[in-house]
N, CA and C atoms as an extended XYZ file, in Angstrom:
477
Properties=species:S:1:pos:R:3:atomname:S:1:resname:S:1:resid:I:1 pbc="F F F"
N         0.842       -1.178        0.000 N   MET     1
C         0.000        0.000        0.000 CA  MET     1
C         0.890        1.245        0.000 C   MET     1
N         0.471        2.208       -0.806 N   LYS     2
C         1.189        3.479       -0.898 CA  LYS     2
C         0.215        4.598       -0.542 C   LYS     2
N         0.643        5.514        0.325 N   ILE     3
C        -0.189        6.648        0.747 CA  ILE     3
C         0.444        7.924        0.218 C   ILE     3
N        -0.340        8.679       -0.533 N   ILE     4
C         0.128        9.968       -1.047 CA  ILE     4
C        -0.734       11.050       -0.424 C   ILE     4
N        -0.094       11.964        0.305 N   ASN     5
C        -0.788       13.088        0.939 CA  ASN     5
C        -0.732       14.289        0.000 C   ASN     5
N        -1.895       14.753       -0.392 N   LEU     6
C        -2.010       15.937       -1.243 CA  LEU     6
C        -2.729       17.012       -0.427 C   LEU     6
N        -2.233       18.225       -0.452 N   VAL     7
C        -2.804       19.285        0.375 CA  VAL     7
C        -3.584       20.260       -0.496 C   VAL     7
N        -4.802       20.510       -0.086 N   SER     8
C        -5.699       21.385       -0.826 CA  SER     8
C        -5.280       22.850       -0.713 C   SER     8
N        -5.510       23.614       -1.784 N   PRO     9
C        -5.273       25.052       -1.696 CA  PRO     9
C        -6.350       25.738       -0.840 C   PRO     9
N        -7.419       25.017       -0.523 N   ILE    10
C        -8.511       25.574        0.272 CA  ILE    10
C        -8.346       25.129        1.720 C   ILE    10
N        -7.925       26.029        2.583 N   LEU    11
C        -7.755       25.785        4.020 CA  LEU    11
C        -6.712       24.721        4.348 C   LEU    11
N        -5.900       24.330        3.390 N   GLY    12
C        -4.851       23.349        3.654 CA  GLY    12
C        -5.375       21.976        4.036 C   GLY    12
N        -6.551       21.628        3.551 N   THR    13
C        -7.174       20.343        3.869 CA  THR    13
C        -6.360       19.198        3.267 C   THR    13
N        -6.231       18.127        4.038 N   ASN    14
C        -5.515       16.950        3.555 CA  ASN    14
C        -6.414       16.076        2.694 C   ASN    14
N        -5.884       15.675        1.574 N   CYS    15
C        -6.507       14.696        0.692 CA  CYS    15
C        -5.516       13.547        0.592 C   CYS    15
N        -6.025       12.331        0.686 N   TYR    16
C        -5.142       11.171        0.617 CA  TYR    16
C        -5.516       10.313       -0.577 C   TYR    16
N        -4.506        9.944       -1.326 N   LEU    17
C        -4.651        8.981       -2.400 CA  LEU    17
C        -3.994        7.705       -1.889 C   LEU    17
N        -4.795        6.654       -1.750 N   ILE    18
C        -4.303        5.390       -1.240 CA  ILE    18
C        -4.237        4.424       -2.418 C   ILE    18
N        -3.051        3.950       -2.702 N   ILE    19
C        -2.861        3.024       -3.814 CA  ILE    19
C        -2.616        1.637       -3.243 C   ILE    19
N        -3.465        0.708       -3.633 N   PHE    20
C        -3.339       -0.674       -3.185 CA  PHE    20
C        -2.532       -1.429       -4.247 C   PHE    20
N        -2.996       -2.567       -4.664 N   ASN    21
C        -2.273       -3.332       -5.693 CA  ASN    21
C        -2.495       -2.741       -7.079 C   ASN    21
N        -3.727       -2.820       -7.566 N   THR    22
C        -4.051       -2.289       -8.893 CA  THR    22
C        -5.133       -1.224       -8.833 C   THR    22
N        -5.648       -0.978       -7.628 N   LYS    23
C        -6.741       -0.025       -7.457 CA  LYS    23
C        -6.359        1.030       -6.429 C   LYS    23
N        -7.102        2.137       -6.455 N   ALA    24
C        -6.818        3.245       -5.552 CA  ALA    24
C        -8.119        3.843       -5.040 C   ALA    24
N        -8.017        4.536       -3.922 N   ILE    25
C        -9.149        5.305       -3.397 CA  ILE    25
C        -8.658        6.706       -3.042 C   ILE    25
N        -9.599        7.605       -2.936 N   ILE    26
C        -9.326        8.966       -2.467 CA  ILE    26
C       -10.054        9.123       -1.142 C   ILE    26
N        -9.382        9.680       -0.164 N   ILE    27
C       -10.034       10.075        1.082 CA  ILE    27
C       -10.042       11.595        1.104 C   ILE    27
N       -11.237       12.172        1.177 N   ASP    28
C       -11.473       13.621        1.191 CA  ASP    28
C       -10.950       14.303       -0.076 C   ASP    28
N       -11.755       14.285       -1.139 N   PRO    29
C       -11.347       14.812       -2.452 CA  PRO    29
C       -11.279       16.339       -2.485 C   PRO    29
N       -10.194       16.868       -1.955 N   SER    30
C       -10.061       18.322       -1.839 CA  SER    30
C        -8.964       18.889       -2.739 C   SER    30
N        -8.578       18.124       -3.754 N   VAL    31
C        -7.611       18.609       -4.749 CA  VAL    31
C        -8.142       18.304       -6.148 C   VAL    31
N        -7.597       18.983       -7.137 N   GLU    32
C        -8.034       18.856       -8.519 CA  GLU    32
C        -7.809       17.443       -9.061 C   GLU    32
N        -8.678       17.062       -9.994 N   TYR    33
C        -8.572       15.742      -10.626 CA  TYR    33
C        -7.223       15.546      -11.294 C   TYR    33
N        -6.700       16.579      -11.943 N   ASP    34
C        -5.416       16.453      -12.643 CA  ASP    34
C        -4.300       16.029      -11.692 C   ASP    34
N        -4.328       16.528      -10.466 N   LEU    35
C        -3.325       16.150       -9.473 CA  LEU    35
C        -3.503       14.691       -9.041 C   LEU    35
N        -4.747       14.267       -8.908 N   ILE    36
C        -5.037       12.863       -8.596 CA  ILE    36
C        -4.522       11.978       -9.741 C   ILE    36
N        -4.895       12.328      -10.957 N   LEU    37
C        -4.522       11.542      -12.132 CA  LEU    37
C        -3.007       11.404      -12.259 C   LEU    37
N        -2.296       12.480      -11.985 N   LYS    38
C        -0.838       12.481      -12.078 CA  LYS    38
C        -0.204       11.480      -11.103 C   LYS    38
N        -0.898       11.175      -10.005 N   ASN    39
C        -0.347       10.301       -8.973 CA  ASN    39
C        -0.938        8.896       -8.960 C   ASN    39
N        -1.848        8.585       -9.878 N   LEU    40
C        -2.535        7.291       -9.854 CA  LEU    40
C        -1.661        6.094      -10.257 C   LEU    40
N        -0.558        6.321      -10.917 N   ASP    41
C         0.346        5.229      -11.311 CA  ASP    41
C        -0.364        4.111      -12.064 C   ASP    41
N        -1.180        4.433      -13.018 N   ASP    42
C        -1.898        3.448      -13.832 CA  ASP    42
C        -2.859        2.570      -13.034 C   ASP    42
N        -3.195        2.967      -11.833 N   CYS    43
C        -4.183        2.233      -11.033 CA  CYS    43
C        -5.581        2.731      -11.375 C   CYS    43
N        -6.547        1.887      -11.131 N   LYS    44
C        -7.947        2.252      -11.361 CA  LYS    44
C        -8.514        2.846      -10.084 C   LYS    44
N        -9.123        4.024      -10.209 N   LEU    45
C        -9.773        4.638       -9.056 CA  LEU    45
C       -11.032        3.844       -8.737 C   LEU    45
N       -11.125        3.334       -7.528 N   GLU    46
C       -12.197        2.428       -7.132 CA  GLU    46
C       -13.261        3.095       -6.268 C   GLU    46
N       -12.907        4.168       -5.561 N   GLY    47
C       -13.893        4.810       -4.695 CA  GLY    47
C       -13.362        6.087       -4.080 C   GLY    47
N       -14.314        6.872       -3.568 N   ILE    48
C       -14.001        8.110       -2.866 CA  ILE    48
C       -14.630        8.000       -1.482 C   ILE    48
N       -13.852        8.311       -0.457 N   PHE    49
C       -14.291        8.208        0.921 CA  PHE    49
C       -14.289        9.598        1.556 C   PHE    49
N       -15.392        9.965        2.192 N   LEU    50
C       -15.466       11.236        2.910 CA  LEU    50
C       -15.385       10.975        4.401 C   LEU    50
N       -14.564       11.779        5.092 N   THR    51
C       -14.511       11.676        6.541 CA  THR    51
C       -15.649       12.454        7.191 C   THR    51
N       -16.187       13.441        6.496 N   HIS    52
C       -17.362       14.194        6.959 CA  HIS    52
C       -17.803       15.131        5.840 C   HIS    52
N       -18.901       15.844        6.072 N   GLY    53
C       -19.528       16.606        5.007 CA  GLY    53
C       -19.225       18.086        4.944 C   GLY    53
N       -18.111       18.547        5.471 N   HIS    54
C       -17.759       19.956        5.321 CA  HIS    54
C       -17.115       20.189        3.955 C   HIS    54
N       -17.420       21.337        3.378 N   ALA    55
C       -17.053       21.623        1.986 CA  ALA    55
C       -15.559       21.552        1.705 C   ALA    55
N       -14.728       21.922        2.668 N   ASP    56
C       -13.285       21.872        2.391 CA  ASP    56
C       -12.800       20.442        2.193 C   ASP    56
N       -13.592       19.458        2.601 N   HIS    57
C       -13.207       18.056        2.434 CA  HIS    57
C       -13.784       17.418        1.173 C   HIS    57
N       -14.681       18.115        0.480 N   PHE    58
C       -15.188       17.582       -0.795 CA  PHE    58
C       -15.152       18.642       -1.892 C   PHE    58
N       -14.308       19.639       -1.748 N   SER    59
C       -14.310       20.797       -2.642 CA  SER    59
C       -14.061       20.465       -4.111 C   SER    59
N       -13.399       19.352       -4.417 N   PHE    60
C       -13.158       18.984       -5.812 CA  PHE    60
C       -13.866       17.689       -6.201 C   PHE    60
N       -14.862       17.300       -5.426 N   LEU    61
C       -15.616       16.086       -5.719 CA  LEU    61
C       -16.285       16.158       -7.089 C   LEU    61
N       -16.899       17.273       -7.395 N   GLU    62
C       -17.563       17.432       -8.691 CA  GLU    62
C       -16.564       17.328       -9.846 C   GLU    62
N       -15.415       17.940       -9.684 N   ASP    63
C       -14.361       17.883      -10.707 CA  ASP    63
C       -13.922       16.432      -10.937 C   ASP    63
N       -13.747       15.686       -9.874 N   ILE    64
C       -13.327       14.288       -9.997 CA  ILE    64
C       -14.441       13.449      -10.615 C   ILE    64
N       -15.696       13.715      -10.216 N   TYR    65
C       -16.832       12.942      -10.740 CA  TYR    65
C       -17.078       13.153      -12.227 C   TYR    65
N       -16.606       14.251      -12.775 N   LYS    66
C       -16.722       14.455      -14.223 CA  LYS    66
C       -15.941       13.396      -14.988 C   LYS    66
N       -14.893       12.867      -14.356 N   HIS    67
C       -14.005       11.904      -14.996 CA  HIS    67
C       -14.145       10.488      -14.453 C   HIS    67
N       -14.465       10.377      -13.179 N   GLU    68
C       -14.485        9.081      -12.496 CA  GLU    68
C       -15.781        8.953      -11.696 C   GLU    68
N       -16.758        8.286      -12.232 N   LYS    69
C       -18.046        8.112      -11.553 CA  LYS    69
C       -17.969        6.843      -10.713 C   LYS    69
N       -17.317        6.939       -9.564 N   VAL    70
C       -17.090        5.787       -8.694 CA  VAL    70
C       -17.981        5.882       -7.457 C   VAL    70
N       -17.998        4.829       -6.670 N   ASN    71
C       -18.772        4.841       -5.436 CA  ASN    71
C       -18.231        5.900       -4.479 C   ASN    71
N       -19.171        6.529       -3.775 N   LEU    72
C       -18.853        7.564       -2.805 CA  LEU    72
C       -19.269        7.043       -1.428 C   LEU    72
N       -18.292        6.810       -0.564 N   TYR    73
C       -18.527        6.246        0.759 CA  TYR    73
C       -18.570        7.373        1.782 C   TYR    73
N       -19.651        7.384        2.598 N   MET    74
C       -19.771        8.414        3.631 CA  MET    74
C       -20.854        8.025        4.621 C   MET    74
N       -20.833        8.664        5.771 N   HIS    75
C       -21.867        8.462        6.777 CA  HIS    75
C       -23.185        9.017        6.250 C   HIS    75
N       -24.290        8.398        6.628 N   GLU    76
C       -25.595        8.829        6.121 CA  GLU    76
C       -25.885       10.301        6.420 C   GLU    76
N       -25.411       10.842        7.533 N   ASN    77
C       -25.678       12.239        7.883 CA  ASN    77
C       -24.884       13.233        7.040 C   ASN    77
N       -23.921       12.759        6.268 N   ALA    78
C       -23.130       13.662        5.416 CA  ALA    78
C       -23.944       14.160        4.223 C   ALA    78
N       -24.937       13.389        3.814 N   LYS    79
C       -25.728       13.779        2.637 CA  LYS    79
C       -26.339       15.164        2.793 C   LYS    79
N       -26.928       15.433        3.959 N   GLU    80
C       -27.583       16.727        4.163 CA  GLU    80
C       -26.598       17.885        4.073 C   GLU    80
N       -25.349       17.633        4.367 N   LYS    81
C       -24.341       18.687        4.275 CA  LYS    81
C       -23.882       18.902        2.827 C   LYS    81
N       -23.733       17.826        2.094 N   LEU    82
C       -23.295       17.965        0.710 CA  LEU    82
C       -24.268       18.798       -0.113 C   LEU    82
N       -25.550       18.657        0.139 N   ILE    83
C       -26.549       19.351       -0.683 CA  ILE    83
C       -26.942       20.723       -0.142 C   ILE    83
N       -26.330       21.154        0.969 N   ASN    84
C       -26.721       22.411        1.602 CA  ASN    84
C       -25.473       23.212        1.959 C   ASN    84
N       -25.281       24.339        1.289 N   SER    85
C       -24.057       25.128        1.475 CA  SER    85
C       -23.964       25.779        2.850 C   SER    85
N       -25.093       25.986        3.520 N   TYR    86
C       -25.034       26.494        4.896 CA  TYR    86
C       -24.526       25.401        5.833 C   TYR    86
N       -25.084       24.207        5.682 N   LYS    87
C       -24.714       23.105        6.571 CA  LYS    87
C       -23.297       22.591        6.327 C   LYS    87
N       -22.784       22.743        5.114 N   ASN    88
C       -21.423       22.263        4.856 CA  ASN    88
C       -20.364       23.336        5.091 C   ASN    88
N       -20.798       24.532        5.484 N   GLY    89
C       -19.867       25.587        5.870 CA  GLY    89
C       -19.329       26.449        4.754 C   GLY    89
N       -19.646       26.152        3.512 N   SER    90
C       -19.068       26.927        2.410 CA  SER    90
C       -19.623       28.348        2.333 C   SER    90
N       -20.829       28.561        2.842 N   GLU    91
C       -21.389       29.922        2.852 CA  GLU    91
C       -20.592       30.858        3.754 C   GLU    91
N       -19.932       30.310        4.766 N   LEU    92
C       -19.107       31.127        5.664 CA  LEU    92
C       -17.994       31.836        4.914 C   LEU    92
N       -17.588       31.265        3.777 N   PHE    93
C       -16.491       31.809        2.988 CA  PHE    93
C       -16.993       32.498        1.717 C   PHE    93
N       -18.308       32.776        1.665 N   ASN    94
C       -18.926       33.421        0.503 CA  ASN    94
C       -18.659       32.669       -0.791 C   ASN    94
N       -18.593       31.349       -0.685 N   TYR    95
C       -18.390       30.494       -1.844 CA  TYR    95
C       -19.281       29.267       -1.703 C   TYR    95
N       -20.605       29.471       -1.895 N   PRO    96
C       -21.527       28.346       -1.692 CA  PRO    96
C       -21.196       27.163       -2.602 C   PRO    96
N       -21.036       26.004       -1.991 N   LEU    97
C       -20.667       24.798       -2.714 CA  LEU    97
C       -21.596       23.673       -2.292 C   LEU    97
N       -22.135       22.987       -3.287 N   THR    98
C       -22.960       21.814       -3.007 CA  THR    98
C       -22.577       20.703       -3.966 C   THR    98
N       -22.986       19.493       -3.596 N   PHE    99
C       -22.805       18.336       -4.464 CA  PHE    99
C       -24.080       17.524       -4.364 C   PHE    99
N       -24.767       17.344       -5.487 N   ASN   100
C       -26.087       16.725       -5.485 CA  ASN   100
C       -26.156       15.359       -6.160 C   ASN   100
N       -25.077       14.898       -6.744 N   ASP   101
C       -25.074       13.619       -7.455 CA  ASP   101
C       -24.835       12.484       -6.448 C   ASP   101
N       -25.908       12.053       -5.803 N   LEU   102
C       -25.781       11.091       -4.709 CA  LEU   102
C       -26.218        9.683       -5.100 C   LEU   102
N       -26.279        9.387       -6.393 N   GLU   103
C       -26.766        8.075       -6.820 CA  GLU   103
C       -25.788        6.944       -6.512 C   GLU   103
N       -24.496        7.235       -6.393 N   LYS   104
C       -23.511        6.184       -6.137 CA  LYS   104
C       -23.008        6.193       -4.690 C   LYS   104
N       -23.805        6.784       -3.792 N   VAL   105
C       -23.417        6.839       -2.382 CA  VAL   105
C       -23.589        5.475       -1.723 C   VAL   105
N       -22.583        5.100       -0.976 N   ILE   106
C       -22.659        3.930       -0.106 CA  ILE   106
C       -22.492        4.443        1.311 C   ILE   106
N       -23.538        4.287        2.106 N   GLU   107
C       -23.505        4.762        3.486 CA  GLU   107
C       -22.665        3.819        4.333 C   GLU   107
N       -21.802        4.404        5.162 N   VAL   108
C       -20.939        3.610        6.037 CA  VAL   108
C       -21.376        3.801        7.479 C   VAL   108
N       -21.046        2.814        8.295 N   ASP   109
C       -21.419        2.871        9.702 CA  ASP   109
C       -20.311        2.254       10.553 C   ASP   109
N       -20.413        2.452       11.843 N   ASP   110
C       -19.396        2.033       12.790 CA  ASP   110
C       -19.042        0.552       12.663 C   ASP   110
N       -17.760        0.282       12.650 N   ASN   111
C       -17.192       -1.072       12.592 CA  ASN   111
C       -17.410       -1.795       11.266 C   ASN   111
N       -17.944       -1.109       10.271 N   GLN   112
C       -18.105       -1.716        8.955 CA  GLN   112
C       -16.731       -1.953        8.348 C   GLN   112
N       -16.592       -3.058        7.648 N   ILE   113
C       -15.347       -3.376        6.943 CA  ILE   113
C       -15.632       -3.343        5.438 C   ILE   113
N       -14.812       -2.595        4.723 N   ILE   114
C       -14.939       -2.479        3.273 CA  ILE   114
C       -13.657       -3.052        2.672 C   ILE   114
N       -13.812       -3.921        1.698 N   GLU   115
C       -12.648       -4.542        1.065 CA  GLU   115
C       -12.445       -3.931       -0.320 C   GLU   115
N       -11.248       -3.434       -0.555 N   ILE   116
C       -10.888       -2.884       -1.858 CA  ILE   116
C        -9.552       -3.503       -2.259 C   ILE   116
N        -9.544       -4.203       -3.352 N   ASP   117
C        -8.311       -4.759       -3.917 CA  ASP   117
C        -7.530       -5.591       -2.891 C   ASP   117
N        -8.259       -6.352       -2.087 N   GLY   118
C        -7.625       -7.216       -1.101 CA  GLY   118
C        -7.246       -6.543        0.201 C   GLY   118
N        -7.484       -5.242        0.323 N   CYS   119
C        -7.159       -4.511        1.552 CA  CYS   119
C        -8.449       -4.167        2.294 C   CYS   119
N        -8.366       -4.205        3.618 N   LEU   120
C        -9.532       -3.948        4.451 CA  LEU   120
C        -9.514       -2.528        4.990 C   LEU   120
N       -10.676       -1.885        4.917 N   ILE   121
C       -10.849       -0.533        5.425 CA  ILE   121
C       -11.915       -0.617        6.506 C   ILE   121
N       -11.543       -0.264        7.731 N   LYS   122
C       -12.497       -0.289        8.833 CA  LYS   122
C       -13.034        1.114        9.079 C   LYS   122
N       -14.345        1.224        9.210 N   VAL   123
C       -15.008        2.490        9.481 CA  VAL   123
C       -15.173        2.632       10.993 C   VAL   123
N       -14.794        3.792       11.513 N   ILE   124
C       -14.976        4.089       12.931 CA  ILE   124
C       -15.735        5.407       13.014 C   ILE   124
N       -16.968        5.367       13.508 N   THR   125
C       -17.718        6.617       13.633 CA  THR   125
C       -17.151        7.416       14.804 C   THR   125
N       -17.004        8.717       14.563 N   THR   126
C       -16.400        9.604       15.560 CA  THR   126
C       -17.180       10.916       15.626 C   THR   126
N       -18.469       10.859       15.993 N   PRO   127
C       -19.241       12.105       16.068 CA  PRO   127
C       -18.616       13.055       17.080 C   PRO   127
N       -18.723       14.321       16.789 N   GLY   128
C       -18.125       15.353       17.633 CA  GLY   128
C       -17.876       16.582       16.782 C   GLY   128
N       -16.916       16.481       15.886 N   HIS   129
C       -16.684       17.597       14.963 CA  HIS   129
C       -17.947       17.822       14.138 C   HIS   129
N       -18.539       16.737       13.644 N   THR   130
C       -19.852       16.776       12.995 CA  THR   130
C       -20.609       15.514       13.403 C   THR   130
N       -21.873       15.486       13.070 N   ASN   131
C       -22.673       14.281       13.340 CA  ASN   131
C       -22.456       13.213       12.270 C   ASN   131
N       -21.541       13.482       11.338 N   CYS   132
C       -21.255       12.520       10.269 CA  CYS   132
C       -19.771       12.198       10.176 C   CYS   132
N       -19.017       12.532       11.202 N   SER   133
C       -17.572       12.285       11.177 CA  SER   133
C       -17.272       10.799       11.329 C   SER   133
N       -16.403       10.328       10.457 N   VAL   134
C       -15.906        8.954       10.539 CA  VAL   134
C       -14.395        8.972       10.313 C   VAL   134
N       -13.749        7.958       10.852 N   CYS   135
C       -12.339        7.720       10.566 CA  CYS   135
C       -12.256        6.426        9.778 C   CYS   135
N       -11.213        6.303        8.995 N   TYR   136
C       -10.975        5.077        8.243 CA  TYR   136
C        -9.635        4.495        8.685 C   TYR   136
N        -9.664        3.250        9.125 N   LEU   137
C        -8.455        2.555        9.543 CA  LEU   137
C        -8.068        1.574        8.443 C   LEU   137
N        -6.889        1.796        7.873 N   ILE   138
C        -6.368        0.930        6.822 CA  ILE   138
C        -4.998        0.451        7.302 C   ILE   138
N        -4.902       -0.852        7.524 N   GLU   139
C        -3.717       -1.436        8.159 CA  GLU   139
C        -3.504       -0.692        9.475 C   GLU   139
N        -2.374       -0.058        9.688 N   ASN   140
C        -2.166        0.678       10.937 CA  ASN   140
C        -2.185        2.193       10.726 C   ASN   140
N        -2.894        2.639        9.687 N   HIS   141
C        -3.000        4.064        9.367 CA  HIS   141
C        -4.432        4.532        9.616 C   HIS   141
N        -4.580        5.593       10.406 N   LEU   142
C        -5.892        6.151       10.718 CA  LEU   142
C        -6.062        7.472        9.979 C   LEU   142
N        -7.113        7.557        9.170 N   PHE   143
C        -7.438        8.778        8.430 CA  PHE   143
C        -8.628        9.402        9.139 C   PHE   143
N        -8.384       10.528        9.815 N   SER   144
C        -9.360       11.041       10.777 CA  SER   144
C       -10.081       12.313       10.360 C   SER   144
N        -9.810       12.834        9.161 N   GLY   145
C       -10.487       14.065        8.758 CA  GLY   145
C       -10.217       15.157        9.774 C   GLY   145
N       -11.271       15.789       10.266 N   ASP   146
C       -11.110       16.844       11.275 CA  ASP   146
C       -11.452       16.365       12.678 C   ASP   146
N       -11.533       15.061       12.872 N   THR   147
C       -11.749       14.544       14.221 CA  THR   147
C       -10.539       14.863       15.092 C   THR   147
N        -9.351       14.708       14.517 N   LEU   148
C        -8.106       14.968       15.238 CA  LEU   148
C        -7.243       15.951       14.462 C   LEU   148
N        -6.557       16.791       15.226 N   PHE   149
C        -5.544       17.679       14.679 CA  PHE   149
C        -4.284       17.500       15.527 C   PHE   149
N        -3.196       18.020       15.057 N   TYR   150
C        -1.963       17.954       15.830 CA  TYR   150
C        -2.178       18.659       17.172 C   TYR   150
N        -2.092       17.905       18.248 N   ARG   151
C        -2.224       18.390       19.624 CA  ARG   151
C        -3.593       18.959       19.975 C   ARG   151
N        -4.616       18.632       19.198 N   THR   152
C        -5.963       19.111       19.523 CA  THR   152
C        -6.999       18.256       18.788 C   THR   152
N        -8.246       18.650       18.925 N   VAL   153
C        -9.338       17.970       18.231 CA  VAL   153
C       -10.071       18.972       17.357 C   VAL   153
N       -10.922       18.450       16.462 N   GLY   154
C       -11.682       19.325       15.570 CA  GLY   154
C       -12.741       20.128       16.321 C   GLY   154
N       -13.042       21.291       15.809 N   ARG   155
C       -14.079       22.140       16.401 CA  ARG   155
C       -15.390       21.397       16.454 C   ARG   155
N       -16.197       21.733       17.463 N   THR   156
C       -17.505       21.102       17.601 CA  THR   156
C       -18.632       22.122       17.556 C   THR   156
N       -18.324       23.363       17.210 N   ASP   157
C       -19.334       24.410       17.219 CA  ASP   157
C       -19.889       24.738       15.837 C   ASP   157
N       -19.512       23.965       14.828 N   LEU   158
C       -20.039       24.163       13.483 CA  LEU   158
C       -21.174       23.185       13.226 C   LEU   158
N       -21.973       23.429       12.197 N   TYR   159
C       -23.116       22.544       11.914 CA  TYR   159
C       -22.641       21.130       11.717 C   TYR   159
């Protein structure tokens, strides 16, 4: 497994490209598709995983979906944020952003195991920062979105 950390120009949000054997996933699609494509190493993009529904964590989802219509994994409560710019926080920055193409959504829940290309991804629900926050545990790597920050935790006063 190879982990590539890509940092978004919007609020410095982390986007992770996880490359398994022949397939890859994106966690928090907050960078342009061209940057993802440049790092895919001839792997097939198999899915996109959201840690929660704030706009800085899905800011380039629409751009990626124009090219790769793959399954979108997220907590059921994230849907209401994706379709509502107030609830996803993008209105705070005077840049209302929504994503309404929810036909390929796969809802995830606590302790669910998802298998991609022979690798196991464990879902850990972590409500607090949002009511839809989840972490993804892949091998011994935890992808926590805004649940955890260096020496602190994510804010809990936002929608």
